[in-house]
Short mmCIF file of C-alpha atoms in Angstrom, two decimals:
data_model
loop_
_atom_site.label_atom_id
_atom_site.label_comp_id
_atom_site.label_asym_id
_atom_site.label_seq_id
_atom_site.Cartn_x
_atom_site.Cartn_y
_atom_site.Cartn_z
CA UNK A 26 123.37 98.91 251.91
CA UNK A 27 126.36 98.06 249.74
CA UNK A 28 124.66 94.87 248.52
CA UNK A 29 121.47 96.79 247.77
CA UNK A 30 123.47 99.39 245.84
CA UNK A 31 125.24 96.69 243.83
CA UNK A 32 121.90 95.03 243.04
CA UNK A 33 120.50 98.34 241.81
CA UNK A 34 123.58 98.97 239.62
CA UNK A 35 123.31 95.45 238.22
CA UNK A 36 119.65 96.01 237.30
CA UNK A 37 120.58 99.29 235.59
CA UNK A 38 123.10 97.39 233.46
CA UNK A 39 120.79 94.45 232.73
CA UNK A 40 117.95 96.63 231.40
CA UNK A 41 120.05 98.20 228.57
CA UNK A 42 121.55 94.78 227.81
CA UNK A 43 118.08 93.24 227.46
CA UNK A 44 117.01 96.11 225.22
CA UNK A 45 120.14 95.66 223.12
CA UNK A 46 119.50 91.93 222.75
CA UNK A 47 115.91 92.64 221.71
CA UNK A 48 117.10 95.11 219.05
CA UNK A 49 119.67 92.59 217.82
CA UNK A 50 116.92 89.98 217.44
CA UNK A 51 114.76 92.45 215.52
CA UNK A 52 117.67 93.29 213.21
CA UNK A 53 118.36 89.58 212.65
CA UNK A 54 114.70 88.98 211.78
CA UNK A 55 114.77 91.92 209.34
CA UNK A 56 118.00 90.61 207.80
CA UNK A 57 116.47 87.14 207.37
CA UNK A 58 113.35 88.65 205.79
CA UNK A 59 115.44 90.73 203.38
CA UNK A 60 117.58 87.70 202.54
CA UNK A 61 114.47 85.67 201.75
CA UNK A 62 113.09 88.41 199.51
CA UNK A 63 116.37 88.68 197.59
CA UNK A 64 116.48 84.91 197.05
CA UNK A 65 112.90 85.03 195.75
CA UNK A 66 114.00 87.54 193.11
CA UNK A 67 117.54 86.46 192.26
CA UNK A 68 119.36 83.13 191.93
CA UNK A 69 121.38 82.35 195.10
CA UNK A 70 124.71 82.54 193.25
CA UNK A 71 123.86 85.98 191.84
CA UNK A 72 122.61 87.24 195.21
CA UNK A 73 125.89 86.11 196.79
CA UNK A 74 127.89 88.01 194.18
CA UNK A 75 125.86 91.16 194.78
CA UNK A 76 126.36 90.93 198.54
CA UNK A 77 130.09 90.60 197.94
CA UNK A 78 130.00 93.99 196.23
CA UNK A 79 130.19 92.87 192.61
CA UNK A 80 128.57 95.28 190.17
CA UNK A 81 127.55 95.04 186.52
CA UNK A 82 127.06 91.27 186.67
CA UNK A 83 127.07 89.81 183.15
CA UNK A 84 128.08 86.32 182.04
CA UNK A 85 128.16 84.46 178.74
CA UNK A 86 127.04 80.83 178.43
CA UNK A 87 127.88 78.71 175.41
CA UNK A 88 125.00 76.27 175.71
CA UNK A 89 121.76 76.58 177.66
CA UNK A 90 118.17 75.55 177.01
CA UNK A 91 115.40 78.15 177.14
CA UNK A 92 111.69 77.36 177.51
CA UNK A 93 108.78 79.72 176.89
CA UNK A 94 105.25 78.70 177.82
CA UNK A 95 102.10 80.67 177.10
CA UNK A 96 98.58 79.93 178.34
CA UNK A 97 96.41 79.75 175.23
CA UNK A 98 93.39 82.06 175.14
CA UNK A 99 93.95 83.37 178.65
CA UNK A 100 93.14 86.98 177.73
CA UNK A 101 89.66 85.96 176.62
CA UNK A 102 89.29 83.65 179.60
CA UNK A 103 90.25 86.48 181.98
CA UNK A 104 87.37 88.63 180.75
CA UNK A 105 84.95 86.03 182.13
CA UNK A 106 86.59 85.87 185.58
CA UNK A 107 86.89 88.27 188.48
CA UNK A 108 90.31 89.88 189.14
CA UNK A 109 90.76 87.61 192.15
CA UNK A 110 89.96 84.52 190.08
CA UNK A 111 92.38 85.57 187.31
CA UNK A 112 95.27 85.96 189.74
CA UNK A 113 94.32 82.76 191.55
CA UNK A 114 94.38 80.74 188.30
CA UNK A 115 97.76 82.12 187.25
CA UNK A 116 99.15 81.57 190.73
CA UNK A 117 97.96 77.94 190.73
CA UNK A 118 99.50 77.21 187.31
CA UNK A 119 102.79 79.04 187.80
CA UNK A 120 103.28 77.75 191.35
CA UNK A 121 103.08 74.20 189.99
CA UNK A 122 105.65 75.11 187.33
CA UNK A 123 107.91 76.58 190.03
CA UNK A 124 107.90 73.26 191.87
CA UNK A 125 109.09 71.49 188.71
CA UNK A 126 111.83 74.07 188.17
CA UNK A 127 113.26 73.35 191.62
CA UNK A 128 112.99 69.59 191.06
CA UNK A 129 114.99 69.77 187.84
CA UNK A 130 117.47 72.43 189.06
CA UNK A 131 116.25 74.96 186.51
CA UNK A 132 116.09 78.74 186.88
CA UNK A 133 112.81 80.59 186.49
CA UNK A 134 113.58 83.90 184.80
CA UNK A 135 110.22 85.65 184.83
CA UNK A 136 106.53 85.63 184.10
CA UNK A 137 105.18 88.09 181.55
CA UNK A 138 101.42 88.29 181.87
CA UNK A 139 100.29 84.73 181.17
CA UNK A 140 103.68 83.65 179.79
CA UNK A 141 106.37 81.76 181.71
CA UNK A 142 110.12 81.72 180.95
CA UNK A 143 112.64 79.29 182.38
CA UNK A 144 116.21 78.25 181.55
CA UNK A 145 118.49 75.28 182.18
CA UNK A 146 122.23 75.80 182.67
CA UNK A 147 122.10 79.37 184.04
CA UNK A 148 123.55 80.79 186.25
CA UNK A 149 125.07 77.49 187.35
CA UNK A 150 125.79 74.85 184.68
CA UNK A 151 124.01 71.51 185.00
CA UNK A 152 125.02 68.32 183.22
CA UNK A 153 121.82 67.76 181.24
CA UNK A 154 119.92 71.04 180.94
CA UNK A 155 118.30 69.87 177.69
CA UNK A 156 116.86 66.68 179.20
CA UNK A 157 115.79 68.54 182.33
CA UNK A 158 113.87 71.13 180.30
CA UNK A 159 112.22 68.41 178.18
CA UNK A 160 111.17 66.47 181.29
CA UNK A 161 109.77 69.61 182.87
CA UNK A 162 107.88 70.53 179.70
CA UNK A 163 106.18 67.11 179.67
CA UNK A 164 105.23 67.51 183.34
CA UNK A 165 103.81 70.96 182.58
CA UNK A 166 101.47 69.44 179.99
CA UNK A 167 100.39 66.68 182.39
CA UNK A 168 99.71 69.27 185.10
CA UNK A 169 97.52 71.33 182.75
CA UNK A 170 95.46 68.21 182.04
CA UNK A 171 94.84 67.77 185.77
CA UNK A 172 94.04 71.47 186.30
CA UNK A 173 91.57 71.47 183.41
CA UNK A 174 89.66 68.75 185.23
CA UNK A 175 89.94 70.12 188.78
CA UNK A 176 89.30 73.80 187.95
CA UNK A 177 86.80 73.08 185.18
CA UNK A 178 88.56 75.66 183.00
CA UNK A 179 89.84 75.02 179.44
CA UNK A 180 93.51 75.59 180.26
CA UNK A 181 96.04 74.79 177.55
CA UNK A 182 99.62 75.87 177.05
CA UNK A 183 101.96 76.27 174.09
CA UNK A 184 105.62 75.51 174.79
CA UNK A 185 108.69 76.48 172.77
CA UNK A 186 112.20 75.16 173.50
CA UNK A 187 115.55 76.10 171.98
CA UNK A 188 119.20 75.43 172.86
CA UNK A 189 122.13 77.77 172.26
CA UNK A 190 124.31 80.54 173.73
CA UNK A 191 123.00 83.43 175.84
CA UNK A 192 124.17 86.41 177.85
CA UNK A 193 122.78 86.65 181.37
CA UNK A 194 123.03 89.46 183.88
CA UNK A 195 121.48 91.93 186.29
CA UNK A 196 119.58 95.00 185.14
CA UNK A 197 118.11 97.77 187.28
CA UNK A 198 119.25 99.61 190.38
CA UNK A 199 116.21 99.62 192.65
CA UNK A 200 114.22 96.63 191.39
CA UNK A 201 116.81 94.05 190.39
CA UNK A 202 116.02 91.70 187.55
CA UNK A 203 118.10 88.73 186.38
CA UNK A 204 117.48 88.27 182.66
CA UNK A 205 118.73 86.60 179.48
CA UNK A 206 119.52 88.04 176.06
CA UNK A 207 120.48 86.69 172.68
CA UNK A 208 119.17 84.92 169.61
CA UNK A 209 118.54 81.75 171.64
CA UNK A 210 115.95 83.59 173.73
CA UNK A 211 114.28 85.11 170.67
CA UNK A 212 114.17 81.74 168.89
CA UNK A 213 112.61 79.98 171.89
CA UNK A 214 109.93 82.68 172.01
CA UNK A 215 109.26 82.32 168.27
CA UNK A 216 109.01 78.54 168.63
CA UNK A 217 106.38 78.97 171.33
CA UNK A 218 104.36 81.32 169.12
CA UNK A 219 104.64 78.90 166.16
CA UNK A 220 103.59 75.91 168.27
CA UNK A 221 100.22 74.35 168.97
CA UNK A 222 98.16 74.10 172.17
CA UNK A 223 99.20 71.15 174.32
CA UNK A 224 102.42 70.58 172.38
CA UNK A 225 106.16 71.12 172.95
CA UNK A 226 107.67 72.76 169.87
CA UNK A 227 111.44 72.53 169.58
CA UNK A 228 114.17 73.51 167.16
CA UNK A 229 116.47 71.29 165.12
CA UNK A 230 119.34 72.21 167.47
CA UNK A 231 117.48 70.87 170.50
CA UNK A 232 116.02 67.92 168.58
CA UNK A 233 119.49 66.71 167.56
CA UNK A 234 120.52 66.65 171.22
CA UNK A 235 117.46 64.77 172.58
CA UNK A 236 116.32 62.58 169.68
CA UNK A 237 117.97 59.45 171.13
CA UNK A 238 116.06 59.83 174.42
CA UNK A 239 112.73 61.43 173.50
CA UNK A 240 110.21 60.60 170.80
CA UNK A 241 109.87 63.55 168.45
CA UNK A 242 107.64 64.23 165.45
CA UNK A 243 109.06 66.30 162.56
CA UNK A 244 106.94 69.27 161.48
CA UNK A 245 109.01 70.34 158.49
CA UNK A 246 110.16 73.91 157.99
CA UNK A 247 107.86 76.70 159.16
CA UNK A 248 108.35 80.39 158.42
CA UNK A 249 109.12 82.45 161.53
CA UNK A 250 109.06 86.23 161.78
CA UNK A 251 112.57 87.63 161.68
CA UNK A 252 114.12 84.16 161.29
CA UNK A 253 112.85 82.75 158.01
CA UNK A 254 111.99 79.03 157.68
CA UNK A 255 112.97 76.89 160.67
CA UNK A 256 112.85 73.11 161.02
CA UNK A 257 110.63 72.22 163.99
CA UNK A 258 109.78 69.11 165.96
CA UNK A 259 107.14 68.21 168.52
CA UNK A 260 108.49 66.45 171.63
CA UNK A 261 106.05 63.65 172.44
#
């Protein structure tokens, strides 16, 4: 009888323990899922700082390279496709770009409609952010050539690249966003708009830093809204 009583007491203890272990596993799975979602939104270094309790994250960087890419004529193209096809095309293009960003240790900042923004040297400095951005830009153009053939869609992209200082930080309380600000960002965007389909348009600042390694074609000075005339170069 005593053994039977002990067995029953043991079972009564084991059942809550098993339930507790199951809840712990569920919590661990939820924590891992949340961690993965955070890392999909924020750079790992920034996510770590947030978890440590740091607030109002803002950093200045003396030299980074910013790239803007815009799919040419996509608004008109989208009117001829179903919603599912539009999203599928953008997902195919931008997913390929994301692979390149990881390869070259670059940080994707955001997509804005059919535009793509990426930076080298933020939030963690890398030795050659200018060369990495230039290499990625060339791969982006090669990828669009392949996708034009495989998807049978006239996909082309304009790319603008500029090097200079930026401020980077977190904005928002519920939907965090890691973003960049400064004249470098605005100039890169203007260079993209002043570029040509299938070309990489860069500033004199970036050109002077890559001209010994990349073939570049001078375009002369071109007037840019809010900036005046800027010397531009195509990276070949």
